[in-house]
Amino acid sequence: MSKIYKIHKWLSIVSVIFFLMFCITGLILMFRTELNAWAQGGTNHTSSSMAMGQEETPIFDYADEGALLVKAKYPSKDILNISPAMGASHLLRYRIIESSATVAPPARMGMGGDYALYNPETKALITTHHETPAHPWVRSVLHTLHQLHTRLDLGKTGIYIVTILSLVCGLSIISGVFLYGPFRKSFAKFTVLSNYMKLSTLHREFAMVATVWGFILCITGVWIGGFFIANDSYNADVLHTAKQELSSDQSEILQPSEAISRIMKAYPDRQLISIDYPSKFNDHHYAFYLGAENDDDPAMFLGQPVYANLHADSAKDMYSTKTIPWYFTGMTTMINLHIHNHNTMALKILWAIWDIVLIVGIVTGIIMTIKRKFGRASAIESKVSAEIKHVWRTPICCGTLVLLGFIMPLWSNPVTNTIAGICLTIPLVVFFISLIRGFNH
C-alpha cells in the first residue's frame, strides 16, 4: 500500500497544478456562449448545439447569392472560404481577405480570419462582428482561457503537453482509487480526528465521489489531444499528396453552386462541411471538407479534405484525397463526452457543481501535501476498532449514476437530458448527506 501511496503522491505532484487549471478554465469555458452574449450587450437564453445535420445542409444552396452580396459590399476583398457559421448553422460564413494581402492569418475552414455572415432568410449580410462589444475584455479572456485549456498557450507543442498531462491526471485518479478502501477503514478506528485528518477525509470523499467524473474528462482529453495530433499529420499527408498530384495545373474559380455540384457528384456518399476557394495561399486549388453522409455533426472530425482543380470543362477536373484513418473511429463520441453533452442550462449548472466538487478534492489534496511537509497533529485512537461494512457500495452506485449522466445526453432530447440531470443530481445529494452525517458522528 505504501508503494501505491508514493505513486499517487508523485503523480499528483507532477500534475496537480495543471489539473486544477484545467478544471477552473473548463468551468468558465462551459458558459462561454452565455458570456459572449453578455459581452455583446445581449442575453442568451438557450444553448444551441453546433450540429450541422442533413436537414441543414441546403444552407449551401444560398452560397451564390451570399457571395454576390459579399463581393458587392467588399469589392477590394477576396473570398477564401464558405462554411456554415459555427453555432449558427442557418447562416453562411464567408472568410475574406484584402486582394493585395500577401499573408493570410491563421485559419481553418470556417474558423479564424476576417469574415462576413449571410442570412438566407433576410437575404442580407450581418455585420454584428464589426460592432464594438459592451464588454470587449470578455472575448480576450475567453480566448486566453481556451488557449490555456487546450494547449497551455504554447501552440502545437502545447497540445502534446496537455495530452500527456491529461494521461498523468487520469493515472493519478486511478491510483487514488486503490487508496480509498484502506484509508477509509483505518480512519474509522479514530474517535477524535485532528484537523489534518478531517482535511484528509474531505479530500478522500470529494475526490472519490468525483472519480468517474474526473477520469472520463481526463481520458477523453487524452483521446481528443491524440486526435488533433493525428489529424494534423493526416491533413499534412493529404496536402503533400495533393501538391504532387495537382501541381501541373491550377483551378478556375467557379460559381459556388457549380463547385459544390461537382464535388457532390464526385463524392455522392458524403456531405459538405466547408469550401476553400482557390487562391495564392493554397496554390490555386479548391479544398473541400467532407463529412459522413449520415453524421449529425460532420464538422466534429474537421472534415476529410479533398483538393481539386476544377474547370469550366468538367472533363478536366482532378481530385486528390486520402481516406480518413480508421483510428479516428469513435472520436465524435469522445468529443461529445468532453464538450457537447451538456447543452442545456440545467446540465451546465450540474456540470459546474461536479467541477467544483472535483476542484475541492484537488485543493484539499494540495493543502494536505503542504501541511504534511510541516507536520500534523496526532489523533486519539479509540480502544475499540469500528468496522465499516460496504465501503465500496456508495462509490460504485454514485459512479454508475455519473457515468449514465455522461452517456445519456449523447442522444440529446428532453427525455435523455432529464434522465442525465437526475443521474447527476442523486450522487450529489447522497454525497453531501453522507458527508454531513460522517462529520456529525
XYZ file of C-alpha atoms in Angstrom:
441
model
C 0.000 0.000 0.000
C 2.911 2.355 0.704
C 4.094 1.928 -2.897
C 0.666 2.858 -4.252
C 0.614 5.872 -1.938
C 4.004 7.011 -3.233
C 2.865 6.540 -6.837
C -0.294 8.553 -6.140
C 1.686 11.268 -4.380
C 4.213 11.747 -7.154
C 1.674 11.534 -9.971
C -0.337 14.180 -8.144
C 2.668 16.417 -7.539
C 3.532 16.332 -11.248
C 0.005 17.068 -12.456
C -1.955 18.773 -9.687
C -1.447 22.416 -10.683
C -2.298 21.664 -14.302
C -5.285 19.530 -13.267
C -6.582 22.430 -11.177
C -6.030 24.821 -14.083
C -7.911 22.511 -16.482
C -10.849 22.351 -14.056
C -11.039 26.107 -13.453
C -10.663 27.085 -17.114
C -13.129 24.371 -18.122
C -15.637 25.651 -15.570
C -15.552 29.151 -17.060
C -15.478 27.990 -20.688
C -18.568 25.901 -20.014
C -20.529 29.158 -20.077
C -18.653 30.799 -22.949
C -21.792 31.096 -25.103
C -23.611 32.992 -22.365
C -20.538 35.091 -21.562
C -20.049 36.011 -25.219
C -23.700 37.045 -25.473
C -23.309 39.176 -22.342
C -20.120 40.710 -23.744
C -22.063 41.804 -26.825
C -24.568 43.557 -24.575
C -27.309 40.973 -25.122
C -28.562 37.855 -23.459
C -28.616 34.264 -24.479
C -31.421 32.148 -23.098
C -30.692 28.939 -24.896
C -27.665 26.836 -25.548
C -27.676 25.525 -29.085
C -25.817 22.577 -30.494
C -23.230 23.179 -33.181
C -24.507 20.302 -35.225
C -24.915 20.560 -38.971
C -27.262 17.716 -39.732
C -28.657 16.681 -43.046
C -31.691 18.903 -42.616
C -29.340 21.917 -42.562
C -27.055 21.076 -45.490
C -29.208 23.023 -48.028
C -27.647 26.143 -46.488
C -25.059 25.814 -49.269
C -27.848 26.311 -51.811
C -27.625 30.007 -50.898
C -23.864 30.230 -51.413
C -24.160 32.053 -54.756
C -26.393 34.869 -53.569
C -24.337 35.347 -50.419
C -21.114 35.504 -52.438
C -22.605 38.170 -54.715
C -23.508 40.356 -51.737
C -20.079 39.890 -50.159
C -18.292 40.900 -53.373
C -20.617 43.878 -53.790
C -20.033 45.127 -50.254
C -16.303 44.319 -50.145
C -15.037 44.820 -53.713
C -11.409 45.031 -52.570
C -11.555 41.663 -50.820
C -11.369 38.055 -51.993
C -13.399 35.181 -50.598
C -11.204 32.443 -49.130
C -13.783 30.132 -47.573
C -17.513 29.429 -47.304
C -18.974 27.409 -44.439
C -21.959 27.377 -42.075
C -21.323 29.668 -39.114
C -20.149 27.838 -36.000
C -23.015 27.687 -33.505
C -25.438 29.182 -36.051
C -25.554 26.776 -38.976
C -28.520 28.622 -40.511
C -26.032 31.339 -41.517
C -23.260 31.219 -44.113
C -19.825 32.472 -43.101
C -17.574 33.961 -45.794
C -13.928 34.276 -44.788
C -12.492 37.250 -46.672
C -9.117 38.940 -47.135
C -7.756 42.001 -48.926
C -6.875 41.172 -52.533
C -3.471 42.801 -52.059
C -2.626 40.764 -48.943
C 0.495 38.635 -49.167
C -0.023 36.663 -45.952
C -3.240 35.035 -44.754
C -3.943 34.968 -40.990
C -4.110 31.552 -39.286
C -7.460 29.976 -40.120
C -9.038 26.609 -40.781
C -12.296 26.018 -42.633
C -14.794 28.450 -41.049
C -12.564 29.448 -38.143
C -10.259 32.452 -37.922
C -9.686 35.465 -40.133
C -11.987 38.328 -41.129
C -15.439 37.331 -42.280
C -18.957 38.311 -43.312
C -22.145 36.448 -42.384
C -25.060 35.933 -44.754
C -28.600 35.211 -43.575
C -30.602 33.423 -46.315
C -33.880 34.246 -44.559
C -33.377 38.015 -44.635
C -31.255 37.951 -47.813
C -28.801 40.303 -46.097
C -25.306 40.356 -44.651
C -24.838 40.502 -40.897
C -22.099 42.791 -39.659
C -22.510 42.476 -35.882
C -18.974 41.116 -35.559
C -17.642 44.549 -36.530
C -19.555 46.311 -33.744
C -17.779 47.233 -30.522
C -18.972 44.838 -27.795
C -20.263 46.167 -24.482
C -17.532 44.256 -22.630
C -14.632 43.773 -25.085
C -12.340 42.216 -22.469
C -14.554 39.128 -22.148
C -13.694 37.742 -25.575
C -9.973 38.255 -24.929
C -10.179 36.489 -21.560
C -12.168 33.575 -23.003
C -9.663 33.227 -25.835
C -6.766 33.102 -23.365
C -8.592 30.560 -21.184
C -9.319 28.409 -24.231
C -5.669 28.506 -25.261
C -4.587 27.527 -21.740
C -7.154 24.744 -21.505
C -6.357 23.172 -24.862
C -2.638 23.865 -25.379
C -1.243 25.826 -22.391
C -0.963 28.753 -24.817
C 2.087 27.023 -26.340
C 0.796 26.334 -29.850
C 1.033 22.807 -31.264
C 3.675 21.827 -28.718
C 1.160 22.627 -26.019
C -1.278 20.050 -27.427
C 1.338 17.331 -26.896
C 1.969 18.526 -23.335
C -1.754 18.760 -22.496
C -2.318 15.242 -23.852
C 0.466 13.821 -21.666
C -0.706 15.786 -18.626
C -4.277 14.543 -19.121
C -2.951 10.978 -19.068
C -0.949 11.644 -15.891
C -4.028 13.209 -14.256
C -6.057 10.126 -15.174
C -3.420 7.809 -13.696
C -3.362 9.924 -10.539
C -7.115 9.415 -10.161
C -6.829 5.647 -10.668
C -4.015 5.338 -8.118
C -6.154 7.248 -5.626
C -8.964 4.707 -6.036
C -6.701 1.951 -4.682
C -6.078 4.023 -1.552
C -9.729 4.755 -0.781
C -10.716 1.448 0.865
C -7.705 1.032 3.202
C -7.716 4.692 4.253
C -11.468 4.701 4.814
C -11.232 1.652 7.086
C -8.198 2.896 9.008
C -9.783 6.280 9.704
C -12.817 4.546 11.223
C -10.580 3.476 14.131
C -10.274 7.047 15.398
C -12.808 8.649 17.726
C -11.133 12.052 17.544
C -9.745 13.446 14.328
C -7.069 16.088 14.068
C -7.538 18.964 11.652
C -5.228 17.174 9.245
C -7.305 14.006 9.358
C -10.509 15.980 8.838
C -8.876 17.565 5.821
C -7.786 14.128 4.646
C -11.371 12.903 4.987
C -12.616 15.796 2.860
C -10.005 15.075 0.212
C -10.781 11.361 0.214
C -14.551 11.755 -0.055
C -14.649 14.673 -2.525
C -12.057 13.027 -4.759
C -13.733 9.618 -4.579
C -17.231 10.780 -5.498
C -15.754 12.681 -8.460
C -13.526 9.789 -9.581
C -15.622 8.682 -12.551
C -16.298 12.304 -13.447
C -12.641 13.307 -13.421
C -11.385 10.138 -15.102
C -13.802 10.457 -18.048
C -12.741 14.064 -18.597
C -9.067 13.059 -18.416
C -9.300 10.068 -20.742
C -11.435 11.942 -23.287
C -8.922 14.782 -23.074
C -6.151 12.317 -23.948
C -8.184 10.978 -26.858
C -9.018 14.462 -28.172
C -5.397 15.602 -27.900
C -4.264 12.473 -29.715
C -6.866 13.074 -32.386
C -5.705 16.618 -33.115
C -2.104 15.443 -33.299
C -3.074 12.613 -35.663
C -5.386 14.892 -37.638
C -2.601 17.410 -38.238
C -0.421 14.590 -39.560
C -3.256 13.279 -41.731
C -4.000 16.714 -43.213
C -0.320 17.361 -43.890
C -0.104 13.997 -45.669
C -3.178 14.741 -47.804
C -1.853 18.199 -48.683
C 1.574 16.814 -49.609
C -0.026 14.251 -51.916
C -2.329 16.863 -53.446
C 0.560 19.190 -54.245
C 2.218 16.387 -56.170
C -0.898 15.199 -57.990
C -2.315 18.646 -58.821
C 0.896 20.616 -59.345
C 0.663 20.539 -63.137
C -2.454 22.717 -63.182
C -4.404 25.409 -61.350
C -8.110 25.560 -60.660
C -10.508 28.037 -62.167
C -12.847 29.833 -59.767
C -16.397 28.677 -60.474
C -19.707 29.778 -59.040
C -20.041 28.225 -55.555
C -23.096 26.233 -56.621
C -21.233 24.766 -59.593
C -18.203 23.832 -57.490
C -20.481 22.221 -54.897
C -22.331 20.316 -57.612
C -19.030 18.933 -58.931
C -17.742 17.722 -55.560
C -21.061 16.138 -54.578
C -21.195 14.337 -57.906
C -17.670 13.022 -57.360
C -18.395 12.033 -53.716
C -22.153 11.317 -53.567
C -21.985 9.466 -50.251
C -20.585 12.471 -48.365
C -21.900 15.804 -47.110
C -20.172 19.148 -47.476
C -18.797 20.931 -44.422
C -16.700 23.732 -45.880
C -15.113 25.089 -49.087
C -11.751 26.816 -49.504
C -11.553 28.920 -52.665
C -8.520 28.642 -54.963
C -6.074 31.399 -54.054
C -2.395 32.257 -53.934
C -2.418 30.977 -50.350
C -3.263 27.383 -51.350
C -1.547 27.049 -54.736
C -4.826 27.879 -56.517
C -6.619 24.631 -55.662
C -10.075 24.116 -54.204
C -10.203 22.416 -50.808
C -13.490 20.745 -49.903
C -14.005 19.345 -46.408
C -16.431 16.429 -46.374
C -18.217 14.548 -43.598
C -20.086 11.256 -43.429
C -23.468 11.399 -45.145
C -25.488 10.444 -42.059
C -23.313 12.159 -39.466
C -25.305 14.591 -37.305
C -22.158 16.613 -36.693
C -19.710 16.030 -39.556
C -17.565 19.031 -38.652
C -16.600 17.233 -35.444
C -13.879 15.452 -37.422
C -12.813 18.756 -39.035
C -13.594 17.045 -42.327
C -11.929 14.827 -44.877
C -10.028 17.260 -47.131
C -10.460 16.808 -50.868
C -8.268 19.061 -53.013
C -9.407 19.765 -56.553
C -8.645 21.566 -59.777
C -11.999 22.459 -61.334
C -12.544 23.866 -64.819
C -15.392 25.112 -66.967
C -14.927 21.862 -68.858
C -15.664 19.274 -66.159
C -13.761 16.628 -68.126
C -10.535 18.335 -66.964
C -11.419 18.186 -63.261
C -8.909 16.496 -60.943
C -9.332 15.436 -57.307
C -6.871 14.360 -54.624
C -7.563 12.986 -51.149
C -6.902 10.107 -48.762
C -9.337 8.028 -46.756
C -9.834 9.096 -43.138
C -7.692 6.795 -40.926
C -9.511 4.016 -39.078
C -8.202 5.260 -35.739
C -10.418 8.341 -35.989
C -13.337 5.997 -35.263
C -15.179 6.938 -32.092
C -13.786 10.471 -31.983
C -17.235 12.071 -32.201
C -18.310 10.195 -29.077
C -15.180 11.217 -27.177
C -15.555 14.887 -28.096
C -19.248 14.822 -27.207
C -18.473 13.248 -23.821
C -15.979 16.021 -23.102
C -17.696 19.031 -24.654
C -21.112 18.645 -26.253
C -23.205 16.561 -23.845
C -24.299 19.454 -21.609
C -26.033 21.878 -23.962
C -28.936 22.792 -21.662
C -28.568 25.296 -18.848
C -29.688 22.730 -16.257
C -26.956 20.301 -17.327
C -24.391 23.099 -17.442
C -25.193 24.004 -13.838
C -24.889 20.366 -12.755
C -21.588 20.077 -14.648
C -20.390 23.218 -12.868
C -21.271 21.722 -9.462
C -19.431 18.497 -10.268
C -16.467 20.511 -11.495
C -16.417 22.387 -8.186
C -16.562 19.075 -6.281
C -13.504 17.927 -8.230
C -11.761 21.255 -7.592
C -12.392 20.884 -3.840
C -10.875 17.399 -3.976
C -7.790 18.778 -5.728
C -7.372 21.810 -3.449
C -7.708 19.741 -0.260
C -5.056 17.399 -1.648
C -2.718 20.348 -2.215
C -3.302 21.651 1.324
C -2.715 18.161 2.740
C 0.632 17.924 0.975
C 1.701 21.310 2.349
C 0.550 20.516 5.903
C 2.204 17.085 5.832
C 5.520 18.682 4.941
C 5.347 20.836 8.073
C 3.973 18.080 10.332
C 0.493 17.244 11.521
C -1.274 16.880 14.845
C -1.864 13.428 16.300
C -5.330 11.964 16.774
C -6.676 9.986 19.709
C -7.313 6.398 18.717
C -10.305 4.513 20.112
C -9.791 1.305 22.047
C -12.480 -0.493 20.080
C -11.965 -0.612 16.352
C -15.051 0.425 14.368
C -15.725 -1.785 11.402
C -17.130 -0.308 8.210
C -19.161 -2.568 6.004
C -19.859 -1.990 2.337
C -17.057 0.532 1.848
C -17.471 0.442 -1.920
C -21.257 0.333 -2.194
C -21.865 4.087 -2.259
C -18.882 4.962 -4.529
C -19.879 2.275 -7.054
C -23.535 3.354 -7.126
C -22.617 7.037 -7.416
C -20.011 6.312 -10.087
C -22.529 4.326 -12.132
C -25.048 7.175 -11.999
C -22.375 9.706 -13.000
C -21.427 7.508 -15.955
C -25.077 7.404 -17.047
C -25.213 11.187 -16.623
C -22.354 11.453 -19.113
C -23.743 8.984 -21.635
C -27.466 9.815 -21.805
C -27.100 13.311 -23.383
C -25.272 11.748 -26.348
C -28.823 11.154 -27.626
C -29.825 14.725 -26.877
C -33.556 15.211 -26.355
C -35.686 16.403 -23.410
C -36.140 12.869 -22.035
C -32.467 11.828 -22.090
C -31.374 15.238 -20.789
C -33.816 14.898 -17.884
C -32.581 11.390 -17.089
C -28.990 12.669 -17.210
C -29.883 15.507 -14.851
C -31.419 13.066 -12.368
C -28.402 10.748 -12.617
C -26.030 13.626 -11.880
C -28.156 15.032 -9.048
C -28.695 11.870 -6.970
C -24.959 11.239 -6.265
C -24.535 14.857 -5.164
C -27.420 14.581 -2.689
C -26.205 11.220 -1.359
C -22.638 12.505 -1.104
C -23.427 15.655 0.865
C -25.813 13.815 3.208
C -23.211 11.125 3.949
C -20.508 13.768 4.389
C -22.589 15.685 6.940
C -23.508 12.512 8.810
C -19.892 11.374 8.824
C -18.656 14.567 10.465
C -21.550 14.675 12.944
C -20.743 11.160 14.104
